[in-house]
Short mmCIF file of C-alpha atoms in Angstrom, two decimals:
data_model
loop_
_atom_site.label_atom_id
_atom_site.label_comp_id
_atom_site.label_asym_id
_atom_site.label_seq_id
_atom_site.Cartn_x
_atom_site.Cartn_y
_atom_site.Cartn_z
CA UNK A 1 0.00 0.00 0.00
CA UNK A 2 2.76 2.47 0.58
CA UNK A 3 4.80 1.42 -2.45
CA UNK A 4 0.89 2.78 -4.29
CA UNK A 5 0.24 5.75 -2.46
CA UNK A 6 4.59 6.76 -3.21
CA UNK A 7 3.76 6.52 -6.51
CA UNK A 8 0.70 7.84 -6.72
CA UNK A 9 2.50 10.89 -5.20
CA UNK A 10 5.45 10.95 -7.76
CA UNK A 11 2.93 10.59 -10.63
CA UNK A 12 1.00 13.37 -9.33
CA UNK A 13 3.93 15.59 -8.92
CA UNK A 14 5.48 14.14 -12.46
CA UNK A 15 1.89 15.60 -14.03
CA UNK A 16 2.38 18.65 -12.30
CA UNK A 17 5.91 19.66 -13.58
CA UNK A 18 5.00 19.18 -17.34
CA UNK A 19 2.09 21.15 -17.27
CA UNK A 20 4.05 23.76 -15.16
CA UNK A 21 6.75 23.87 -18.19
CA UNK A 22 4.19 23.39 -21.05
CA UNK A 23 2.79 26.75 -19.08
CA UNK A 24 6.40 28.21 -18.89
CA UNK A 25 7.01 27.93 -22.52
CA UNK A 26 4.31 29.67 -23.41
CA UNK A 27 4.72 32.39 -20.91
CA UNK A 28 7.98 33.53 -23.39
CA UNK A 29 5.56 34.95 -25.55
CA UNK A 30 2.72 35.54 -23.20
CA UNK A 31 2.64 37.60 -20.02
CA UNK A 32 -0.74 36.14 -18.65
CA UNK A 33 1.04 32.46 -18.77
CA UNK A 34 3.26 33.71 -16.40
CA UNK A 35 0.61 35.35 -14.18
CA UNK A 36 -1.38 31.86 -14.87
CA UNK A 37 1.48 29.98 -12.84
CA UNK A 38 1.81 32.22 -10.05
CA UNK A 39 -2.07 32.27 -9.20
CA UNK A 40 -2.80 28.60 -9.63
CA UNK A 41 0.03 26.44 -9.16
CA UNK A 42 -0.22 25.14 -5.64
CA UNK A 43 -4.00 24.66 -5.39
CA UNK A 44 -3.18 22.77 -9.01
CA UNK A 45 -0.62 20.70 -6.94
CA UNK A 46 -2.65 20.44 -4.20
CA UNK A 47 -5.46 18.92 -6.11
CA UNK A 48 -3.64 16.58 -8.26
CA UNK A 49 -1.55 14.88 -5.49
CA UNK A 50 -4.97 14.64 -3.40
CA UNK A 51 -6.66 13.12 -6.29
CA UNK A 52 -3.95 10.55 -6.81
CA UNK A 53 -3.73 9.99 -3.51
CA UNK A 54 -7.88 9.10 -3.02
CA UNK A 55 -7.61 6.80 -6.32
CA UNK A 56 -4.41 4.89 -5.08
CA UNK A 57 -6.15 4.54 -2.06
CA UNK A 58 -9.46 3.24 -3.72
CA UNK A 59 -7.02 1.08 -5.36
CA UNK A 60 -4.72 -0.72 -3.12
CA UNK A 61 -6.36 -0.94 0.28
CA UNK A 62 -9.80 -3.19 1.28
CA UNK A 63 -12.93 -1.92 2.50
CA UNK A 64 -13.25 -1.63 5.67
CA UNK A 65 -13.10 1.20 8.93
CA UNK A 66 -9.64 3.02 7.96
CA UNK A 67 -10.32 2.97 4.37
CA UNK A 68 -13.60 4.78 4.96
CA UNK A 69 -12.06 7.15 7.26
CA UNK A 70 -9.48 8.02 4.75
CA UNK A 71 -11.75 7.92 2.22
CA UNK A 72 -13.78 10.46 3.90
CA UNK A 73 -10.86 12.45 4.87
CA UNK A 74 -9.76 12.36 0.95
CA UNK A 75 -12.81 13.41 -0.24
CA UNK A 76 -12.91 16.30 1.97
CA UNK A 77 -9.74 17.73 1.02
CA UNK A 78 -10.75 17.34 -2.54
CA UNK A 79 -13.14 19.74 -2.29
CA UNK A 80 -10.95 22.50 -0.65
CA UNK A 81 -8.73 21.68 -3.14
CA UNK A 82 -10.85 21.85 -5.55
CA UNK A 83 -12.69 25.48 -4.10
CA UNK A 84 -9.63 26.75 -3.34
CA UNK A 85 -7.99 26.31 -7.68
CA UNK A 86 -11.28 27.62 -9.01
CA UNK A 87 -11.03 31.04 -6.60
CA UNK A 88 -7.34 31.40 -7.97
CA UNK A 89 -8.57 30.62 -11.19
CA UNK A 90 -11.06 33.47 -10.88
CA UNK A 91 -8.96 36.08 -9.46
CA UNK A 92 -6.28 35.04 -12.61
CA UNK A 93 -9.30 36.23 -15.07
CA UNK A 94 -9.84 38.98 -13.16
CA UNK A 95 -6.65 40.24 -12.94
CA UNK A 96 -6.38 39.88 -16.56
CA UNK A 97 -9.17 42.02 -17.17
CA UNK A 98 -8.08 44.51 -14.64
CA UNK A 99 -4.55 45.02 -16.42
CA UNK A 100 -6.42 46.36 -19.61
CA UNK A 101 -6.96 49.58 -17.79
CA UNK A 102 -4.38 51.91 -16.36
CA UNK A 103 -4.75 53.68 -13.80
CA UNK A 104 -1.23 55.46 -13.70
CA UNK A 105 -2.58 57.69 -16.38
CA UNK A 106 -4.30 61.47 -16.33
CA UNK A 107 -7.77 60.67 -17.04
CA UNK A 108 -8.21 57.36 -15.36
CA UNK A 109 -11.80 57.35 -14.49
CA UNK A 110 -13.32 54.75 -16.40
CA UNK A 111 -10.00 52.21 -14.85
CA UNK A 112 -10.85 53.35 -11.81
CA UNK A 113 -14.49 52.41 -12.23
CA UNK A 114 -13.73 49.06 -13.70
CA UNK A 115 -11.56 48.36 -10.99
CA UNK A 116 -14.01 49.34 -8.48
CA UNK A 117 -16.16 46.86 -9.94
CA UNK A 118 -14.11 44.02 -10.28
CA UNK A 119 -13.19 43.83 -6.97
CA UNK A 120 -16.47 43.94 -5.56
CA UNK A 121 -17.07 41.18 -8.08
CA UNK A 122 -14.07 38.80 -6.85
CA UNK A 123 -15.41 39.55 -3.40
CA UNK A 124 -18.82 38.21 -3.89
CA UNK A 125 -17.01 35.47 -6.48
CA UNK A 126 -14.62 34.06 -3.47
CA UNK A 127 -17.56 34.47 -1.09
CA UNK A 128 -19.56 32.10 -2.72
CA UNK A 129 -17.56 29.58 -3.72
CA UNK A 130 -16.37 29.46 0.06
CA UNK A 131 -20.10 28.79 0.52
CA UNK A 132 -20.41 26.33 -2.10
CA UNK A 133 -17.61 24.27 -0.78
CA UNK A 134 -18.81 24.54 2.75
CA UNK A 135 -22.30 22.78 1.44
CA UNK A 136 -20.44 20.33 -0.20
CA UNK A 137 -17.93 19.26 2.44
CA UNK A 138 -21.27 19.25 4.87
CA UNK A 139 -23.17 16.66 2.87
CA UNK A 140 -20.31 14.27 2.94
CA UNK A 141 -21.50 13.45 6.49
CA UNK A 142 -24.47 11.24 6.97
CA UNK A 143 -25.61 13.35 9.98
CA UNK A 144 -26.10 16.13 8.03
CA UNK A 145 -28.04 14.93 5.04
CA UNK A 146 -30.75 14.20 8.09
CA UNK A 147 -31.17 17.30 8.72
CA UNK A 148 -30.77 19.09 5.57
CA UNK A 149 -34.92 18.37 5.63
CA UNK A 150 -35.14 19.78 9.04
CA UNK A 151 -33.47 23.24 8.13
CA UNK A 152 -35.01 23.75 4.66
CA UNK A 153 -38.59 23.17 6.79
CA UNK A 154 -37.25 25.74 9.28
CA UNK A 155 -35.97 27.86 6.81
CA UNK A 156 -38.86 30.62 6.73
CA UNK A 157 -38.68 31.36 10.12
CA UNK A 158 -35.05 30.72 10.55
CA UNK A 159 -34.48 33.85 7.42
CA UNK A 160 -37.18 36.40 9.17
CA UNK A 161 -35.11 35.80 12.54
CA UNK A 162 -31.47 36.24 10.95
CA UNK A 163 -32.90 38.83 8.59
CA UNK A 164 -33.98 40.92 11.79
CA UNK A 165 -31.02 40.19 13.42
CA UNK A 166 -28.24 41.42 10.32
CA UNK A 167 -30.47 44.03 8.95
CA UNK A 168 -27.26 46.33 9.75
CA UNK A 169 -25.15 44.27 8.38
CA UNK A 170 -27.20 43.07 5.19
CA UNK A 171 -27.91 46.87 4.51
CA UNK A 172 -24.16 47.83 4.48
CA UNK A 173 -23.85 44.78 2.17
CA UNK A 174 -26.58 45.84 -0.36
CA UNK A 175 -24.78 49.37 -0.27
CA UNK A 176 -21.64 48.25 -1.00
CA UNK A 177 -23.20 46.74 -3.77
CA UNK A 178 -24.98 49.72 -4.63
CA UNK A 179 -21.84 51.77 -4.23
CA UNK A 180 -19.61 49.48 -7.49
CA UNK A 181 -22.11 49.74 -9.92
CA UNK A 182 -23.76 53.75 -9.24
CA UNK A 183 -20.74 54.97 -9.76
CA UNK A 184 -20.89 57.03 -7.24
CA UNK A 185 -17.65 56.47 -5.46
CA UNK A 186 -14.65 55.05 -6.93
CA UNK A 187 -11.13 53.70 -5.63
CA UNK A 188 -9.01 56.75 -6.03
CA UNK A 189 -11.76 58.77 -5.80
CA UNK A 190 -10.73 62.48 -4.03
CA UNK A 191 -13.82 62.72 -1.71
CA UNK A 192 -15.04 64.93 1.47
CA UNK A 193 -16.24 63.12 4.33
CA UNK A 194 -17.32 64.01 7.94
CA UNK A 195 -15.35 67.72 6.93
CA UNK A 196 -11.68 65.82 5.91
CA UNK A 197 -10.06 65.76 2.70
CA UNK A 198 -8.68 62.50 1.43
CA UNK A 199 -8.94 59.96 -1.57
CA UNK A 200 -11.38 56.13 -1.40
CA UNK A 201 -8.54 53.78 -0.79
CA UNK A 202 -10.55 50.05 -0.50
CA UNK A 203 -13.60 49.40 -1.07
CA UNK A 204 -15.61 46.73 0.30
CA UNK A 205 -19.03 44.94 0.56
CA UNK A 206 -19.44 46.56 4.35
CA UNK A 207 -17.27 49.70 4.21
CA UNK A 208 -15.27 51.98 2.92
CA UNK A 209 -11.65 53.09 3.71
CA UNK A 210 -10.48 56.84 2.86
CA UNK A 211 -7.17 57.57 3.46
CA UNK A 212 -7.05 60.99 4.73
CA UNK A 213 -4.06 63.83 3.49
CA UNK A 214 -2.08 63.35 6.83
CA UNK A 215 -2.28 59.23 6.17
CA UNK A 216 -4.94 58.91 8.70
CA UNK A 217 -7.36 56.36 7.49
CA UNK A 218 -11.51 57.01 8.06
CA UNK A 219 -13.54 53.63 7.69
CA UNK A 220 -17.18 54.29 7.07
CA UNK A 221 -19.28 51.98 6.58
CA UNK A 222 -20.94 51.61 2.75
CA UNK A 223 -24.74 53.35 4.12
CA UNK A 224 -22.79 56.40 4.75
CA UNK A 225 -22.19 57.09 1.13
CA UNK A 226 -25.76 55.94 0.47
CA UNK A 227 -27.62 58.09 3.11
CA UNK A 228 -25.34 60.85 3.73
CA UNK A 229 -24.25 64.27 1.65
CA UNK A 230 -20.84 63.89 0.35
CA UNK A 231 -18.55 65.58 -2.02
CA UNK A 232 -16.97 63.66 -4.97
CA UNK A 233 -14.05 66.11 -6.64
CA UNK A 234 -13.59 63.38 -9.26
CA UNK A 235 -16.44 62.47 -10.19
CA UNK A 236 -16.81 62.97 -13.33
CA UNK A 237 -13.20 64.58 -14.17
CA UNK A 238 -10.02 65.22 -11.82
CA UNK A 239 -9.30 69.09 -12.56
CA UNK A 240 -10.39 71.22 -10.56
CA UNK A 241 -10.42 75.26 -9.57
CA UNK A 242 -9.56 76.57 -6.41
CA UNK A 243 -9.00 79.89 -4.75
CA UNK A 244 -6.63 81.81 -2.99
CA UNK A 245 -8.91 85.46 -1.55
CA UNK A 246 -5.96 88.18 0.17
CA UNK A 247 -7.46 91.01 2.69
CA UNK A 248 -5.85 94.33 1.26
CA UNK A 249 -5.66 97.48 2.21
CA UNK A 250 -7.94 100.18 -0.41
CA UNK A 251 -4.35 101.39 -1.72
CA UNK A 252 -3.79 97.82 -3.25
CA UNK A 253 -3.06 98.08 -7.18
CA UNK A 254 -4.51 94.33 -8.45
CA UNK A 255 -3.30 95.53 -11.82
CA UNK A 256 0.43 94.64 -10.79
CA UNK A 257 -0.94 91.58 -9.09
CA UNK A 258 -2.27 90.67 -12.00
CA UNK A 259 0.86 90.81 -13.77
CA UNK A 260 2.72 89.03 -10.90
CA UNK A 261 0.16 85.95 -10.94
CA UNK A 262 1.09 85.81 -14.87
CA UNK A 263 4.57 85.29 -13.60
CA UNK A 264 4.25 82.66 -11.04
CA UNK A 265 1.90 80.73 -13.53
CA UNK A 266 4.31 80.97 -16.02
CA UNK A 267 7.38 79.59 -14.39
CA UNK A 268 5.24 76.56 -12.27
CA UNK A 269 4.76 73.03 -13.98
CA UNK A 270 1.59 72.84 -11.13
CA UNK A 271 -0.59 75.20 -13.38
CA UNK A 272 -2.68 73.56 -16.23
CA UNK A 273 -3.05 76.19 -18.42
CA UNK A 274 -6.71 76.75 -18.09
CA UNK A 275 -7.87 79.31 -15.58
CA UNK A 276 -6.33 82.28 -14.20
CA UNK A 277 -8.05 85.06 -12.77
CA UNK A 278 -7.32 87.65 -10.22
CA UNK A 279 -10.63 89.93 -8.92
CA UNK A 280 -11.74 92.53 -6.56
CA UNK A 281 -14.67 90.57 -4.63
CA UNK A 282 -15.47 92.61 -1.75
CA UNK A 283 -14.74 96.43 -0.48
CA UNK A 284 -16.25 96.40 2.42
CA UNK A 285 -15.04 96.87 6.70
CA UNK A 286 -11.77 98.82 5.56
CA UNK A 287 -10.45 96.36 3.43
CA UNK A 288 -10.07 95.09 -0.24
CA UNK A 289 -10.78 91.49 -0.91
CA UNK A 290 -8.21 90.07 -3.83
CA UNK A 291 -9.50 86.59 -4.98
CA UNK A 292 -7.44 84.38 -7.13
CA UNK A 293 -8.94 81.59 -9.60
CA UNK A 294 -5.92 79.07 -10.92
CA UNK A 295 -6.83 75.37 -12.14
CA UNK A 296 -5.15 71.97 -11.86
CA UNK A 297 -4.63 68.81 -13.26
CA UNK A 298 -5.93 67.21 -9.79
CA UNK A 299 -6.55 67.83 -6.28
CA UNK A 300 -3.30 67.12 -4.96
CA UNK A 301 -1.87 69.23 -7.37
CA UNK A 302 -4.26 72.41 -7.02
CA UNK A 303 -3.09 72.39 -3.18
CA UNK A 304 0.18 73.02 -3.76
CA UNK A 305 -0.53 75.63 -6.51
CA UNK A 306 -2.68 77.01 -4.11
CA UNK A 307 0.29 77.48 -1.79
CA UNK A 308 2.70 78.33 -4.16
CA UNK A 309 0.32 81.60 -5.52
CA UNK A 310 -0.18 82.65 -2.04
CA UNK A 311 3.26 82.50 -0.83
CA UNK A 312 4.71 84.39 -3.99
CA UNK A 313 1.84 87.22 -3.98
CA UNK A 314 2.33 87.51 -0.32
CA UNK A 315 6.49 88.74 -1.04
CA UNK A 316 5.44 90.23 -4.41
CA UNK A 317 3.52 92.46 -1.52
CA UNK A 318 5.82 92.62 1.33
CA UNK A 319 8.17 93.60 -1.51
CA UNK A 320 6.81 95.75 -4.00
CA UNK A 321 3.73 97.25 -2.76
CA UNK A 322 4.27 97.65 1.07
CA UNK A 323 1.21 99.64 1.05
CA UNK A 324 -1.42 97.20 -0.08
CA UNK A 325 -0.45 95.37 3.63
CA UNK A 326 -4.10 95.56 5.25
CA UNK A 327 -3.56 98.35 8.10
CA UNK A 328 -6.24 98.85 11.18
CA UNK A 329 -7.09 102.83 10.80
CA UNK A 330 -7.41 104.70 14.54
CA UNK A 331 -9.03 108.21 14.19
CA UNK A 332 -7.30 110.07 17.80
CA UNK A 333 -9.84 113.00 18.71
CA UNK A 334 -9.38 115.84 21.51
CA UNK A 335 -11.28 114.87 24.32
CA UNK A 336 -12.41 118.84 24.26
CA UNK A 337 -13.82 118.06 20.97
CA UNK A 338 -16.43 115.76 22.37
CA UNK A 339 -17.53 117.92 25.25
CA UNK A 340 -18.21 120.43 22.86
CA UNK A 341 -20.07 118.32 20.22
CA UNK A 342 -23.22 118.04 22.56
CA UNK A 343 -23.65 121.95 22.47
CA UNK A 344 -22.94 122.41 18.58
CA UNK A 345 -26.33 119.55 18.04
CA UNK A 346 -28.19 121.93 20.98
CA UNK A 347 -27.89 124.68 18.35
CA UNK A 348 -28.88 123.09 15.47
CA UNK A 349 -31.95 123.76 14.14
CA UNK A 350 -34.75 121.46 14.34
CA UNK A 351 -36.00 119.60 11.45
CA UNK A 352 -39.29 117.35 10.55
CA UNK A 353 -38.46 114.03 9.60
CA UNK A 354 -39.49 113.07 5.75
CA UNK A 355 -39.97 110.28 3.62
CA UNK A 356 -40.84 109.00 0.71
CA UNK A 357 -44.72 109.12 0.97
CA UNK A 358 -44.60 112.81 4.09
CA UNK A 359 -42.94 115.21 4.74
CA UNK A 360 -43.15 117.31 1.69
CA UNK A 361 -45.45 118.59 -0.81
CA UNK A 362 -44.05 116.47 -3.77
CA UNK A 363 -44.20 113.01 -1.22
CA UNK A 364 -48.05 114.24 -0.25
CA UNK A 365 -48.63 114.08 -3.69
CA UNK A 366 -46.94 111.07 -4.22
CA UNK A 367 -49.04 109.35 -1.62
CA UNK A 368 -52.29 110.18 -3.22
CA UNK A 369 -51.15 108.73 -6.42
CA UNK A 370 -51.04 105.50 -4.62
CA UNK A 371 -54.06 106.27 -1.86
CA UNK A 372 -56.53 107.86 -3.91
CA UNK A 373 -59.35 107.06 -6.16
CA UNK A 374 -57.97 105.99 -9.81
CA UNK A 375 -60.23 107.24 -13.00
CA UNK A 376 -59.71 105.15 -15.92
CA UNK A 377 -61.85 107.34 -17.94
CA UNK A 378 -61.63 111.45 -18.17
CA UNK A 379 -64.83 113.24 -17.28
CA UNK A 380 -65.55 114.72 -20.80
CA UNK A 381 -65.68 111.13 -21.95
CA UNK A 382 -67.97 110.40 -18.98
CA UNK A 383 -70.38 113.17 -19.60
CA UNK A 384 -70.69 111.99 -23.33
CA UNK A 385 -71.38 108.71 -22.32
CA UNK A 386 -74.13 109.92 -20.09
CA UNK A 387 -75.99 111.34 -22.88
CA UNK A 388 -75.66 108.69 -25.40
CA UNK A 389 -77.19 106.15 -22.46
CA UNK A 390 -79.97 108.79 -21.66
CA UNK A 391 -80.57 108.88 -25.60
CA UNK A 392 -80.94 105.32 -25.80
CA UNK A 393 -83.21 104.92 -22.98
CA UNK A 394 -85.59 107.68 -24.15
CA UNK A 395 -85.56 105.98 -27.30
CA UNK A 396 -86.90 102.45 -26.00
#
C-alpha cells in the first residue's frame, strides 16, 4: 500500500511539472502564462496529489473502517482543493481584465471604475464559492443529510429571525453593492467626508476606507455614502479650480498683481493652463478682498498651486507694494472736541423728519397717487357717455 500511495505521489507531482513547463514555454511569448502559474500552481498541486492519492487509495487498500475514514478524509480535502484552484482561477481572469486599464494615467476614471467593480465582483465570487464548498464538504457526512430536511422546513422562520437580526449588516452589504455599480464612489476617488479631505482607498461589501491627506485612514461603513451628503471632486473629471482670496488694504493696485500671478503661472509646472483670474470681490469693513482663480490637473496638485500663488503674492507684496499690507485705521480725537459736540447739536436747528410718501409737498402728492381714487376714464368722456345712455333709454 505504501509502495501505491509513493507513486501515486510521484505521478502526481510528475503531471504537475509538465504542465508547469508546457505553461512556462508559453509564458515567453505571453505575459498572462506567467501570471497563470503564479495564481494557480499550488492549489493545481494540491489537487492533483490529493486526487492521486484518493484513487491509489481506492485502489490498493480493502474496505473496511480506515479505508472509509481516509476515504472520507480524501474526499474532503478534494473539495478544498478543488474550491480553493477555481477562486485562484477566478482572481487570474480577473486580474487579466483589470490590467487592460491603467490607472497610472491622467484621465483614469473609467479604470478606476472598472476596478471598483471588479473587486467587488471577486469579493462576492470568493464568497460564494467558500459557501459552495462549505455545502459540499457538509453533505459528505451522513448526519447532516438528516437534517438538511429539518433546516429547509425551518428555513422561513429561521431567514425572518437572521434577517432581523443582520439588517445592519445586510444593509451595508446591499450598499456596498450599490456603491460598485452607481458609480458614485470610486477607488481613487478624491472625496469629502465628515469635513476631511482624502482619496477612497478600498472598497468593500461593508465599508469603505479613505485615506485621509495626513495618512490617517476614516472607515465608514458603505450606508454612509448611500444616506449621507458627500462631495466627490472626481467624479466625473479630476481638474479642478480653487481659490486663494488676500485682505488688502484700499491702496492695493490688483493691476500689478495681476501681472505678478502671470509670472508665477508661467514659471510653475503645477498650473494647467486653463484658468487664471485675479478679482476685486469685496470692499467692504476697511479692506479690499483680492481673490485668485488658478486650475489643476488634480486635487493634490491644485493644493500646492494654491500654496505656491499665495506665498509668492504675499512677497510680491511685502516687496513691492508695502502699502497694499491691510492696516487697522485709529481716528485720535481731543477729548475737548467731544464735550463740545453736545452743544454744537443743541444749536442746530430742528428739522421734521421726511420720507418718501410725508414730509413734503411732492411726497403728499406722491401718496395720493397710490391712496386715492384711480379714474380710468376722463370726465368729458364720462359726460358723453351719459348722454348717449340717456338717448338710448328715451328711445326704448
Amino acid at each position: 500500500m505504501t509502495v501505491t500511495l509513493l507513486a501515486a505521489v510521484a505521478a502526481a507531482l510528475l503531471v504537475t511539472a509538465v504542465v508547469a513547463l508546457v505553461v512556462r514555454v508559453i509564458a515567453r511569448r505571453r505575459e498572462w502564462a506567467a501570471r497563470l502559474v503564479r495564481r494557480a500552481r499550488r492549489p493545481f498541486r494540491v489537487l492533483l496529489v490529493t486526487l492521486a492519492v484518493w484513487i491509489a487509495l481506492r485502489a490498493s487498500v480493502a474496505p473496511g473502517e480506515v479505508r472509509d475514514g481516509l476515504d472520507h478524509l480524501l474526499h474532503v480535502l478534494t473539495i478544498v482543493a478543488a474550491a480553493w484552484l477555481v477562486c485562484a482561477l477566478a482572481i487570474f481572469f480577473e486580474d487579466l481584465g483589470l490590467s487592460r486599464y491603467r490607472v497610472d494615467v491622467a484621465d483614469n476614471r473609467v479604470a478606476r471604475r472598472v476596478r471598483t467593480q471588479v473587486l467587488i465582483i471577486r469579493r462576492l465570487t470568493v464568497v460564494a464559492i467558500v459557501v459552495v464548498a462549505i455545502g459540499a464538504i457538509l453533505l459528505t457526512f451522513p448526519g447532516a443529510r438528516a437534517a438538511g430536511a429539518s433546516v429547509l422546513a425551518s428555513a422561513g422562520l429561521v431567514s425572518i429571525v437572521a434577517g432581523l437580526a443582520a439588517q445592519s449588516t445586510l444593509a451595508n452589504v446591499f450598499a456596498g453593492m450599490q456603491l460598485a455599480f452607481s458609480d458614485a464612489i470610486r477607488v481613487d476617488d478624491v472625496v469629502i467626508v465628515e469635513t476631511e479631505w482624502g482619496r477612497v482607498e478600498e472598497i468593500t461589501l461593508t465599508y469603505v476606507v479613505v485615506h485621509i491627506w495626513d495618512d490617517r485612514r476614516m472607515v465608514l461603513p458603505s450606508t454612509y455614502f448611500t444616506t449621507t451628503p458627500f462631495q466627490n471632486w472626481t467624479r466625473t473629471k479630476s481638474e479642478l479650480l480653487g481659490a486663494v482670496e488676500l485682505d488688502l488694504d484700499w491702496r492695493a493696485t490688483p493691476a500689478s498683481m495681476r501681472e505678478e500671478l502671470d509670472r508665477v503661472l508661467a514659471t510653475t509646472d503645477l498650473w494647467d493652463g486653463r484658468v487664471s483670474v485675479l478679482q476685486v470681490t469685496d470692499a467692504v469693513g476697511g479692506f479690499v478682498r483680492i481673490r485668485v482663480l488658478v486650475s489643476a490637473v488634480d486635487a493634490p496638485t491644485l493644493f500646492d498651486l494654491r500654496c505656491l500663488v499665495r506665498e509668492r503674492l504675499v512677497a510680491f507684496l511685502h516687496e513691492h507694494s508695502p502699502q497694499s499690507l491691510p492696516r487697522t485705521r485709529v481716528q485720535m480725537v481731543d477729548a475737548r472736541e467731544l464735550d463740545d459736540a453736545p452743544a454744537t447739536r443743541r444749536g442746530a436747528p430742528e428739522t421734521e423728519p421726511t420720507g418718501l410718501f410725508s414730509g413734503t409737498a411732492q411726497a403728499d402728492t406722491r401718496a395720493g397717487l397710490f391712496t386715492g381714487p384711480i379714474s380710468t376714464v376722463p370726465a368729458e368722456e364720462r359726460i358723453d357717455l351719459e348722454v348717449d345712455a340717456d338717448r338710448w333709454r328715451t328711445r326704448d
